[in-house]
Amino acid sequence: MKIGIIGSGHIGGTLTRRLRALGHDVTVANSRGPASLTELAEETGATAGTVEQAVDQADLVVIAIPLLALPALPPELFEGKVVVDADNYYPQRDGDIAELLDRSLSSSRWTAEHLKGARVVKAFNNIQAQHLLENGRPAGSADRIALPVAGDEVDADAKRIVMELVDALGFDPVDAGTLDESWRQQPDTPVYGTDLDAAGVRQGLAAARP
């Protein structure tokens, strides 16, 4: 696939490396511009680009930036795109966002409301970057980590695409319900940062409390 990655930090950089290793055509962008991505591009064979270049021809776009920066993204760029939301809301970094503080909205629903027309799927937000880089395993491995994937039922195809990508990266994808239910994989829940197997992820999602 042609994949755009917005963000070159821990998760964005790791996914650039992993997805290039799988042979995907990756364009990576960040807020500092393509010149700041020369080293990552040379290491991985990815293309360093602007946000517009990363999104323009992409089959799938990963957003892995601080949540506070998300409203600055031009929503029209993402119209019709499968967008993987790998972000988390951290109040100490992102500031007070009332509907996220009281959990009346999941952070992914908040993201989807900013990116009207995008096909938003939540994934890759609950795993440490180093584990995402190093701990992928072949299907059927006893020690294979599972990752929750949340997306709305009206766009089951977008969720399927992301679940297949999770599997290709060496992790068991677990259907975590809709974007409104994706709070179950946010920080301070049983599946956050815990490297559970598929059964453990299902149990952790069920045990999560607002």
Tab-separated table of C-alpha atoms in Angstrom, residues 48-173:
chain	number	residue	atom	x	y	z
A	48	ALA	CA	10.237	12.586	3.612
A	49	GLY	CA	7.387	14.902	2.703
A	50	THR	CA	4.936	17.515	3.801
A	51	VAL	CA	1.662	16.560	5.459
A	52	GLU	CA	-0.079	17.204	2.140
A	53	GLN	CA	2.364	14.932	0.283
A	54	ALA	CA	1.996	12.171	2.880
A	55	VAL	CA	-1.792	12.176	2.632
A	56	ASP	CA	-2.394	12.989	-1.030
A	57	GLN	CA	-2.055	9.602	-2.746
A	58	ALA	CA	-2.113	7.413	0.372
A	59	ASP	CA	-4.311	4.327	0.676
A	60	LEU	CA	-3.983	4.635	4.449
A	61	VAL	CA	-2.751	7.388	6.779
A	62	VAL	CA	-1.396	6.941	10.307
A	63	ILE	CA	-1.666	9.898	12.675
A	64	ALA	CA	0.816	9.702	15.552
A	65	ILE	CA	1.174	13.238	16.893
A	66	PRO	CA	0.400	14.945	20.196
A	67	LEU	CA	-3.374	15.271	20.383
A	68	LEU	CA	-3.143	19.008	20.970
A	69	ALA	CA	-1.661	19.354	17.453
A	70	LEU	CA	-4.481	17.511	15.714
A	71	PRO	CA	-6.861	20.474	15.195
A	72	ALA	CA	-4.164	22.142	13.066
A	73	LEU	CA	-4.436	19.385	10.438
A	74	PRO	CA	-6.567	20.442	7.427
A	75	PRO	CA	-9.650	18.167	7.603
A	76	GLU	CA	-10.292	18.292	3.858
A	77	LEU	CA	-7.009	16.459	3.203
A	78	PHE	CA	-8.352	13.345	4.905
A	79	GLU	CA	-11.720	13.130	3.157
A	80	GLY	CA	-12.416	9.478	2.314
A	81	LYS	CA	-9.057	8.267	3.663
A	82	VAL	CA	-8.593	5.336	6.027
A	83	VAL	CA	-6.985	7.089	9.001
A	84	VAL	CA	-5.331	5.113	11.793
A	85	ASP	CA	-5.526	7.096	15.020
A	86	ALA	CA	-2.512	6.052	17.094
A	87	ASP	CA	-2.838	9.013	19.477
A	88	ASN	CA	-3.568	9.186	23.194
A	89	TYR	CA	-4.872	12.045	25.276
A	90	TYR	CA	-2.516	13.041	28.074
A	91	PRO	CA	-3.938	16.079	29.960
A	92	GLN	CA	-0.515	17.035	31.329
A	93	ARG	CA	0.762	17.401	27.739
A	94	ASP	CA	-2.359	18.231	25.738
A	95	GLY	CA	-4.113	20.547	28.186
A	96	ASP	CA	-7.682	20.465	29.419
A	97	ILE	CA	-10.143	19.245	26.785
A	98	ALA	CA	-13.429	19.070	28.680
A	99	GLU	CA	-15.124	16.250	26.766
A	100	LEU	CA	-12.016	14.095	27.026
A	101	LEU	CA	-11.416	14.838	30.696
A	102	ASP	CA	-14.914	13.697	31.632
A	103	ARG	CA	-14.807	10.893	29.027
A	104	SER	CA	-18.064	11.977	27.433
A	105	LEU	CA	-16.105	11.439	24.206
A	106	SER	CA	-13.388	8.923	23.404
A	107	SER	CA	-10.262	10.574	22.028
A	108	SER	CA	-10.828	8.782	18.700
A	109	ARG	CA	-14.384	10.114	18.397
A	110	TRP	CA	-12.971	13.578	19.123
A	111	THR	CA	-10.406	12.997	16.365
A	112	ALA	CA	-13.065	11.773	13.943
A	113	GLU	CA	-15.156	14.876	14.625
A	114	HIS	CA	-12.186	17.058	13.679
A	115	LEU	CA	-11.459	15.024	10.549
A	116	LYS	CA	-14.974	14.930	9.128
A	117	GLY	CA	-15.174	12.527	6.198
A	118	ALA	CA	-12.157	10.443	7.259
A	119	ARG	CA	-12.572	6.719	7.920
A	120	VAL	CA	-11.017	6.696	11.402
A	121	VAL	CA	-9.817	3.481	13.075
A	122	LYS	CA	-8.091	3.348	16.490
A	123	ALA	CA	-4.945	1.182	16.691
A	124	PHE	CA	-1.300	1.140	17.869
A	125	ASN	CA	-2.032	3.492	20.786
A	126	ASN	CA	-1.661	0.945	23.596
A	127	ILE	CA	1.732	-0.614	22.817
A	128	GLN	CA	5.189	0.720	23.666
A	129	ALA	CA	7.139	1.750	20.575
A	130	GLN	CA	10.060	-0.559	21.357
A	131	HIS	CA	7.713	-3.528	21.619
A	132	LEU	CA	6.021	-2.546	18.356
A	133	LEU	CA	9.474	-2.480	16.762
A	134	GLU	CA	10.850	-5.723	18.184
A	135	ASN	CA	8.086	-8.030	19.412
A	136	GLY	CA	6.079	-8.920	16.332
A	137	ARG	CA	5.718	-12.682	15.923
A	138	PRO	CA	4.386	-15.045	13.221
A	139	ALA	CA	0.707	-15.973	13.400
A	140	GLY	CA	0.120	-18.834	15.808
A	141	SER	CA	3.142	-18.068	18.017
A	142	ALA	CA	2.466	-18.744	21.684
A	143	ASP	CA	3.942	-15.395	22.732
A	144	ARG	CA	2.171	-13.277	20.113
A	145	ILE	CA	0.965	-9.936	21.496
A	146	ALA	CA	-2.566	-8.828	20.577
A	147	LEU	CA	-3.589	-5.262	19.761
A	148	PRO	CA	-7.121	-3.827	20.008
A	149	VAL	CA	-8.564	-2.205	16.881
A	150	ALA	CA	-11.673	-0.024	17.162
A	151	GLY	CA	-13.778	1.394	14.345
A	152	ASP	CA	-17.375	2.081	13.488
A	153	GLU	CA	-19.548	-0.703	12.077
A	154	VAL	CA	-20.686	1.468	9.169
A	155	ASP	CA	-17.145	1.232	7.794
A	156	ALA	CA	-16.223	-2.368	8.495
A	157	ASP	CA	-13.883	-2.364	5.487
A	158	ALA	CA	-11.626	0.284	7.049
A	159	LYS	CA	-11.369	-1.757	10.246
A	160	ARG	CA	-10.621	-4.914	8.230
A	161	ILE	CA	-7.770	-3.152	6.389
A	162	VAL	CA	-6.213	-2.031	9.669
A	163	MET	CA	-6.651	-5.435	11.322
A	164	GLU	CA	-4.888	-7.071	8.367
A	165	LEU	CA	-2.034	-4.581	8.735
A	166	VAL	CA	-1.746	-5.355	12.470
A	167	ASP	CA	-1.532	-9.065	11.627
A	168	ALA	CA	1.120	-8.450	8.949
A	169	LEU	CA	3.207	-6.565	11.528
A	170	GLY	CA	3.175	-9.645	13.767
A	171	PHE	CA	0.378	-8.985	16.233
A	172	ASP	CA	-3.060	-10.528	16.756
A	173	PRO	CA	-5.754	-7.961	15.937
